């Protein structure tokens, strides 16, 4: 595949992404309050390897050298999230200045290195004190979120390039309150749908509050979208694919972009649907300056549940590698919705990375994954979809939620015993892709070896 940076528009933004709880550690320092993930990690059986984010990548102490790594990649931008409990330890009222100071230093450090800051306000680490009041099931949490958004916006808005309200509200509602896999670990569809509605309300309220306070940064939201395909032509499989699409994708896309919940899903959910008050849907449809799309894989649906296609190539998450799903998704979004500009806010893959005898990590599969998915983005742009940026998930191996440290998504390998960061071959490939003279990208096969600057063990 002969993809190069010149296949993208000249002002296209390339970056890397992380989130606060997954990398920061220092969960009890400088006045940070407890988050729902601190609580969840301490409940037996929740995290596969029994770990927590207490130390994670120790980024809270190592942020300067981490910013140097980002600068070394030659990316344009860095997407990170702010931990609400560092800024408002109880989720309401008093501000912890040290928390805001931390993010201010981070933003200034990025700007000093010529890297544009793309911030996300909420990547799942809700203050535990708000969970004690019901978390997102409690409508008041939406108001609290808008207040927190305004605090961040007024302090950092003059220096951010982009500000997203929520990361993946599907995960912080359905995965967390219905499927029970993420904090707070509940299994109740009615509560999950209330949580989803209040997350979307919080998003809309935050946009209004930020705009009313004069914050000029482009504002948006980030969704994880998981295109669904029926396994066969069988109407029962087709119907299930439509319902799976409703559950994962349309339940969020439709209210945000059209101001309504999908009628078929509303009917399907029966008594479990959320209470909607007058004005809610107008708030949720508040105009977006951008929509962030996170893409990892697709779902193939049958009447009896999802299936893995025969001979599918899978990652260490057991997620199918299916780049075509990304171009299909982007083209479909353009066809079916009134859209703001899009960003691919996350894309990447976990593999069983190991240091080989030469001390390096030869993660050829990750490089291939990134190349094929970048190619899918380039195809969608050619097909007329307005995509403005692409962020690799993730900068470095980190705390992968319910999988703990057992899944590695990084361009940099994290040695958790020493906190050393090591360039994987994929990081070198990305740097080359972004910075090569003339920007020709060689094929991802053996030549990668010559590219990888043997002996460069940064
Ligand atoms: C996304 C999350 C991110 C990371 C990747 C693998 O759903 O936004 O934090 O866990 O998946």
PDB file of C-alpha atoms in Angstrom, residues 107-304:
ATOM      1  CA  UNK A 107      -1.594  22.727  27.516  1.00  0.00           C
ATOM      2  CA  UNK A 108       1.200  25.296  27.715  1.00  0.00           C
ATOM      3  CA  UNK A 109       3.750  22.488  27.373  1.00  0.00           C
ATOM      4  CA  UNK A 110       2.027  21.285  24.211  1.00  0.00           C
ATOM      5  CA  UNK A 111       1.896  24.765  22.726  1.00  0.00           C
ATOM      6  CA  UNK A 112       5.572  25.321  23.554  1.00  0.00           C
ATOM      7  CA  UNK A 113       6.349  22.196  21.535  1.00  0.00           C
ATOM      8  CA  UNK A 114       4.170  23.240  18.611  1.00  0.00           C
ATOM      9  CA  UNK A 115       1.501  20.593  19.300  1.00  0.00           C
ATOM     10  CA  UNK A 116      -2.168  21.545  19.195  1.00  0.00           C
ATOM     11  CA  UNK A 117      -4.220  20.593  22.270  1.00  0.00           C
ATOM     12  CA  UNK A 118      -7.470  18.662  21.650  1.00  0.00           C
ATOM     13  CA  UNK A 119      -9.155  18.299  25.036  1.00  0.00           C
ATOM     14  CA  UNK A 120     -12.016  16.057  26.158  1.00  0.00           C
ATOM     15  CA  UNK A 121     -13.915  16.993  29.303  1.00  0.00           C
ATOM     16  CA  UNK A 122     -15.222  13.583  30.248  1.00  0.00           C
ATOM     17  CA  UNK A 123     -13.580  10.261  29.498  1.00  0.00           C
ATOM     18  CA  UNK A 124     -15.494   8.290  32.138  1.00  0.00           C
ATOM     19  CA  UNK A 125     -13.860   9.299  35.440  1.00  0.00           C
ATOM     20  CA  UNK A 126     -16.931  10.717  37.175  1.00  0.00           C
ATOM     21  CA  UNK A 127     -16.389  12.039  40.703  1.00  0.00           C
ATOM     22  CA  UNK A 128     -17.523   9.293  43.082  1.00  0.00           C
ATOM     23  CA  UNK A 129     -19.448  11.868  45.126  1.00  0.00           C
ATOM     24  CA  UNK A 130     -21.781  12.331  42.146  1.00  0.00           C
ATOM     25  CA  UNK A 131     -22.169   8.575  41.746  1.00  0.00           C
ATOM     26  CA  UNK A 132     -23.245   8.492  45.367  1.00  0.00           C
ATOM     27  CA  UNK A 133     -26.168  10.672  44.234  1.00  0.00           C
ATOM     28  CA  UNK A 134     -27.020   8.280  41.370  1.00  0.00           C
ATOM     29  CA  UNK A 135     -24.359   9.260  38.844  1.00  0.00           C
ATOM     30  CA  UNK A 136     -25.700   9.778  35.333  1.00  0.00           C
ATOM     31  CA  UNK A 137     -29.060   8.312  36.306  1.00  0.00           C
ATOM     32  CA  UNK A 138     -29.585  11.494  38.276  1.00  0.00           C
ATOM     33  CA  UNK A 139     -30.600  14.343  35.961  1.00  0.00           C
ATOM     34  CA  UNK A 140     -28.739  16.847  38.153  1.00  0.00           C
ATOM     35  CA  UNK A 141     -25.430  15.360  36.995  1.00  0.00           C
ATOM     36  CA  UNK A 142     -26.035  17.000  33.620  1.00  0.00           C
ATOM     37  CA  UNK A 143     -26.162  20.423  35.323  1.00  0.00           C
ATOM     38  CA  UNK A 144     -23.028  19.650  37.321  1.00  0.00           C
ATOM     39  CA  UNK A 145     -21.259  18.669  34.112  1.00  0.00           C
ATOM     40  CA  UNK A 146     -22.112  21.971  32.443  1.00  0.00           C
ATOM     41  CA  UNK A 147     -20.707  23.856  35.448  1.00  0.00           C
ATOM     42  CA  UNK A 148     -17.494  21.855  35.287  1.00  0.00           C
ATOM     43  CA  UNK A 149     -17.298  22.471  31.520  1.00  0.00           C
ATOM     44  CA  UNK A 150     -17.548  26.208  32.091  1.00  0.00           C
ATOM     45  CA  UNK A 151     -14.729  26.111  34.658  1.00  0.00           C
ATOM     46  CA  UNK A 152     -12.425  24.418  32.182  1.00  0.00           C
ATOM     47  CA  UNK A 153     -13.569  26.510  29.241  1.00  0.00           C
ATOM     48  CA  UNK A 154     -12.990  29.825  30.948  1.00  0.00           C
ATOM     49  CA  UNK A 155      -9.554  28.788  32.214  1.00  0.00           C
ATOM     50  CA  UNK A 156      -8.164  27.023  29.139  1.00  0.00           C
ATOM     51  CA  UNK A 157     -10.458  28.017  26.278  1.00  0.00           C
ATOM     52  CA  UNK A 158      -8.062  30.653  24.986  1.00  0.00           C
ATOM     53  CA  UNK A 159      -5.389  28.016  24.314  1.00  0.00           C
ATOM     54  CA  UNK A 160      -7.250  24.872  23.207  1.00  0.00           C
ATOM     55  CA  UNK A 161      -7.678  23.970  19.552  1.00  0.00           C
ATOM     56  CA  UNK A 162     -10.710  21.801  20.181  1.00  0.00           C
ATOM     57  CA  UNK A 163     -12.910  20.850  23.096  1.00  0.00           C
ATOM     58  CA  UNK A 164     -15.062  17.720  23.187  1.00  0.00           C
ATOM     59  CA  UNK A 165     -17.661  17.284  25.899  1.00  0.00           C
ATOM     60  CA  UNK A 166     -18.009  13.505  26.199  1.00  0.00           C
ATOM     61  CA  UNK A 167     -15.995  10.565  25.024  1.00  0.00           C
ATOM     62  CA  UNK A 168     -18.192   7.676  23.926  1.00  0.00           C
ATOM     63  CA  UNK A 169     -21.441   8.160  25.841  1.00  0.00           C
ATOM     64  CA  UNK A 170     -22.457   4.632  24.749  1.00  0.00           C
ATOM     65  CA  UNK A 171     -19.689   3.301  26.995  1.00  0.00           C
ATOM     66  CA  UNK A 172     -20.530   5.525  29.953  1.00  0.00           C
ATOM     67  CA  UNK A 173     -24.220   4.565  29.743  1.00  0.00           C
ATOM     68  CA  UNK A 174     -25.004   1.197  28.149  1.00  0.00           C
ATOM     69  CA  UNK A 175     -21.670  -0.524  28.730  1.00  0.00           C
ATOM     70  CA  UNK A 176     -21.559   0.801  32.304  1.00  0.00           C
ATOM     71  CA  UNK A 177     -25.184   0.656  33.496  1.00  0.00           C
ATOM     72  CA  UNK A 178     -26.662  -2.064  31.246  1.00  0.00           C
ATOM     73  CA  UNK A 179     -23.862  -4.492  30.393  1.00  0.00           C
ATOM     74  CA  UNK A 180     -22.107  -3.928  33.715  1.00  0.00           C
ATOM     75  CA  UNK A 181     -18.613  -4.066  32.228  1.00  0.00           C
ATOM     76  CA  UNK A 182     -17.506  -0.540  33.176  1.00  0.00           C
ATOM     77  CA  UNK A 183     -17.973   1.627  36.247  1.00  0.00           C
ATOM     78  CA  UNK A 184     -20.355   1.710  38.040  1.00  0.00           C
ATOM     79  CA  UNK A 185     -21.003  -1.869  36.889  1.00  0.00           C
ATOM     80  CA  UNK A 186     -24.802  -2.013  36.882  1.00  0.00           C
ATOM     81  CA  UNK A 187     -27.023  -4.240  34.757  1.00  0.00           C
ATOM     82  CA  UNK A 188     -30.261  -2.385  34.269  1.00  0.00           C
ATOM     83  CA  UNK A 189     -31.386  -1.202  30.855  1.00  0.00           C
ATOM     84  CA  UNK A 190     -33.825   1.358  32.192  1.00  0.00           C
ATOM     85  CA  UNK A 191     -31.142   3.024  34.285  1.00  0.00           C
ATOM     86  CA  UNK A 192     -28.717   2.843  31.373  1.00  0.00           C
ATOM     87  CA  UNK A 193     -31.118   4.646  29.050  1.00  0.00           C
ATOM     88  CA  UNK A 194     -31.717   7.317  31.685  1.00  0.00           C
ATOM     89  CA  UNK A 195     -27.937   7.677  32.022  1.00  0.00           C
ATOM     90  CA  UNK A 196     -27.582   8.007  28.235  1.00  0.00           C
ATOM     91  CA  UNK A 197     -30.239  10.719  28.126  1.00  0.00           C
ATOM     92  CA  UNK A 198     -28.613  12.667  30.939  1.00  0.00           C
ATOM     93  CA  UNK A 199     -25.175  12.348  29.350  1.00  0.00           C
ATOM     94  CA  UNK A 200     -26.561  13.818  26.145  1.00  0.00           C
ATOM     95  CA  UNK A 201     -28.341  16.528  28.105  1.00  0.00           C
ATOM     96  CA  UNK A 202     -25.107  17.327  29.935  1.00  0.00           C
ATOM     97  CA  UNK A 203     -23.404  17.605  26.573  1.00  0.00           C
ATOM     98  CA  UNK A 204     -26.025  20.028  25.240  1.00  0.00           C
ATOM     99  CA  UNK A 205     -26.042  22.088  28.412  1.00  0.00           C
ATOM    100  CA  UNK A 206     -22.247  22.265  28.347  1.00  0.00           C
ATOM    101  CA  UNK A 207     -22.234  23.520  24.756  1.00  0.00           C
ATOM    102  CA  UNK A 208     -24.749  26.224  25.611  1.00  0.00           C
ATOM    103  CA  UNK A 209     -22.937  27.250  28.767  1.00  0.00           C
ATOM    104  CA  UNK A 210     -19.549  27.351  27.056  1.00  0.00           C
ATOM    105  CA  UNK A 211     -20.901  29.417  24.185  1.00  0.00           C
ATOM    106  CA  UNK A 212     -22.724  31.748  26.562  1.00  0.00           C
ATOM    107  CA  UNK A 213     -19.461  32.298  28.461  1.00  0.00           C
ATOM    108  CA  UNK A 214     -17.788  33.417  25.251  1.00  0.00           C
ATOM    109  CA  UNK A 215     -15.569  30.364  24.774  1.00  0.00           C
ATOM    110  CA  UNK A 216     -14.440  30.454  21.146  1.00  0.00           C
ATOM    111  CA  UNK A 217     -12.941  26.964  20.790  1.00  0.00           C
ATOM    112  CA  UNK A 218     -14.623  24.558  18.336  1.00  0.00           C
ATOM    113  CA  UNK A 219     -16.930  22.347  20.421  1.00  0.00           C
ATOM    114  CA  UNK A 220     -18.125  18.829  19.786  1.00  0.00           C
ATOM    115  CA  UNK A 221     -18.612  15.301  21.076  1.00  0.00           C
ATOM    116  CA  UNK A 222     -16.899  11.963  20.424  1.00  0.00           C
ATOM    117  CA  UNK A 223     -18.914   8.790  19.678  1.00  0.00           C
ATOM    118  CA  UNK A 224     -17.728   5.219  19.325  1.00  0.00           C
ATOM    119  CA  UNK A 225     -19.477   3.957  16.213  1.00  0.00           C
ATOM    120  CA  UNK A 226     -19.638   0.317  15.422  1.00  0.00           C
ATOM    121  CA  UNK A 227     -21.094  -0.396  11.992  1.00  0.00           C
ATOM    122  CA  UNK A 228     -23.292  -3.476  11.910  1.00  0.00           C
ATOM    123  CA  UNK A 229     -23.700  -5.879   9.013  1.00  0.00           C
ATOM    124  CA  UNK A 230     -26.269  -8.633   8.740  1.00  0.00           C
ATOM    125  CA  UNK A 231     -24.522 -11.993   8.359  1.00  0.00           C
ATOM    126  CA  UNK A 232     -27.000 -13.118   5.671  1.00  0.00           C
ATOM    127  CA  UNK A 233     -29.943 -11.870   3.637  1.00  0.00           C
ATOM    128  CA  UNK A 234     -32.275 -13.619   6.065  1.00  0.00           C
ATOM    129  CA  UNK A 235     -34.808 -11.039   7.268  1.00  0.00           C
ATOM    130  CA  UNK A 236     -34.271 -12.144  10.873  1.00  0.00           C
ATOM    131  CA  UNK A 237     -30.545 -11.403  10.606  1.00  0.00           C
ATOM    132  CA  UNK A 238     -31.282  -8.118   8.852  1.00  0.00           C
ATOM    133  CA  UNK A 239     -33.679  -7.090  11.606  1.00  0.00           C
ATOM    134  CA  UNK A 240     -31.126  -7.895  14.261  1.00  0.00           C
ATOM    135  CA  UNK A 241     -28.447  -5.881  12.455  1.00  0.00           C
ATOM    136  CA  UNK A 242     -30.790  -2.905  12.399  1.00  0.00           C
ATOM    137  CA  UNK A 243     -31.499  -3.265  16.126  1.00  0.00           C
ATOM    138  CA  UNK A 244     -27.790  -3.641  16.918  1.00  0.00           C
ATOM    139  CA  UNK A 245     -27.144  -0.472  14.928  1.00  0.00           C
ATOM    140  CA  UNK A 246     -29.897   1.247  16.915  1.00  0.00           C
ATOM    141  CA  UNK A 247     -28.418   0.121  20.215  1.00  0.00           C
ATOM    142  CA  UNK A 248     -24.832   1.155  19.470  1.00  0.00           C
ATOM    143  CA  UNK A 249     -25.042   3.980  16.982  1.00  0.00           C
ATOM    144  CA  UNK A 250     -28.415   5.529  16.183  1.00  0.00           C
ATOM    145  CA  UNK A 251     -29.423   5.965  19.831  1.00  0.00           C
ATOM    146  CA  UNK A 252     -26.745   8.664  19.987  1.00  0.00           C
ATOM    147  CA  UNK A 253     -26.486   9.912  16.400  1.00  0.00           C
ATOM    148  CA  UNK A 254     -30.208  10.578  15.961  1.00  0.00           C
ATOM    149  CA  UNK A 255     -30.800  12.829  18.986  1.00  0.00           C
ATOM    150  CA  UNK A 256     -27.502  14.683  18.489  1.00  0.00           C
ATOM    151  CA  UNK A 257     -27.899  15.314  14.770  1.00  0.00           C
ATOM    152  CA  UNK A 258     -31.669  15.147  14.215  1.00  0.00           C
ATOM    153  CA  UNK A 259     -33.147  15.974  17.589  1.00  0.00           C
ATOM    154  CA  UNK A 260     -35.079  12.726  17.979  1.00  0.00           C
ATOM    155  CA  UNK A 261     -34.602   9.211  19.297  1.00  0.00           C
ATOM    156  CA  UNK A 262     -34.963   6.454  16.673  1.00  0.00           C
ATOM    157  CA  UNK A 263     -38.620   5.402  16.605  1.00  0.00           C
ATOM    158  CA  UNK A 264     -37.917   1.677  16.132  1.00  0.00           C
ATOM    159  CA  UNK A 265     -35.678   1.573  19.203  1.00  0.00           C
ATOM    160  CA  UNK A 266     -38.068   3.681  21.260  1.00  0.00           C
ATOM    161  CA  UNK A 267     -40.728   1.052  20.573  1.00  0.00           C
ATOM    162  CA  UNK A 268     -38.363  -1.832  21.279  1.00  0.00           C
ATOM    163  CA  UNK A 269     -37.304  -0.399  24.643  1.00  0.00           C
ATOM    164  CA  UNK A 270     -40.904  -0.174  25.861  1.00  0.00           C
ATOM    165  CA  UNK A 271     -41.086   0.793  29.534  1.00  0.00           C
ATOM    166  CA  UNK A 272     -37.325   1.360  29.712  1.00  0.00           C
ATOM    167  CA  UNK A 273     -37.269   4.585  27.679  1.00  0.00           C
ATOM    168  CA  UNK A 274     -36.025   7.722  29.455  1.00  0.00           C
ATOM    169  CA  UNK A 275     -38.191  10.587  30.635  1.00  0.00           C
ATOM    170  CA  UNK A 276     -37.869  13.471  28.206  1.00  0.00           C
ATOM    171  CA  UNK A 277     -38.810  16.932  29.376  1.00  0.00           C
ATOM    172  CA  UNK A 278     -39.809  19.779  27.069  1.00  0.00           C
ATOM    173  CA  UNK A 279     -36.736  21.359  25.514  1.00  0.00           C
ATOM    174  CA  UNK A 280     -34.447  18.368  26.116  1.00  0.00           C
ATOM    175  CA  UNK A 281     -34.134  17.363  22.479  1.00  0.00           C
ATOM    176  CA  UNK A 282     -33.466  20.924  21.338  1.00  0.00           C
ATOM    177  CA  UNK A 283     -30.667  21.080  23.886  1.00  0.00           C
ATOM    178  CA  UNK A 284     -29.200  17.794  22.753  1.00  0.00           C
ATOM    179  CA  UNK A 285     -29.284  18.985  19.142  1.00  0.00           C
ATOM    180  CA  UNK A 286     -27.271  22.116  19.953  1.00  0.00           C
ATOM    181  CA  UNK A 287     -25.065  22.627  16.855  1.00  0.00           C
ATOM    182  CA  UNK A 288     -21.748  20.798  16.825  1.00  0.00           C
ATOM    183  CA  UNK A 289     -18.567  22.334  15.429  1.00  0.00           C
ATOM    184  CA  UNK A 290     -17.253  18.808  14.928  1.00  0.00           C
ATOM    185  CA  UNK A 291     -18.204  15.206  15.521  1.00  0.00           C
ATOM    186  CA  UNK A 292     -15.470  12.868  16.750  1.00  0.00           C
ATOM    187  CA  UNK A 293     -15.721   9.273  15.559  1.00  0.00           C
ATOM    188  CA  UNK A 294     -13.887   6.438  17.300  1.00  0.00           C
ATOM    189  CA  UNK A 295     -13.610   3.340  15.166  1.00  0.00           C
ATOM    190  CA  UNK A 296     -12.111  -0.024  16.071  1.00  0.00           C
ATOM    191  CA  UNK A 297     -14.209  -2.775  14.499  1.00  0.00           C
ATOM    192  CA  UNK A 298     -17.613  -3.808  13.161  1.00  0.00           C
ATOM    193  CA  UNK A 299     -20.351  -6.173  14.296  1.00  0.00           C
ATOM    194  CA  UNK A 300     -21.709  -8.965  12.121  1.00  0.00           C
ATOM    195  CA  UNK A 301     -25.227  -9.726  13.351  1.00  0.00           C
ATOM    196  CA  UNK A 302     -27.408 -12.798  13.224  1.00  0.00           C
ATOM    197  CA  UNK A 303     -30.837 -13.283  14.777  1.00  0.00           C
ATOM    198  CA  UNK A 304     -29.163 -15.185  17.608  1.00  0.00           C
TER     199      UNK A 304
END
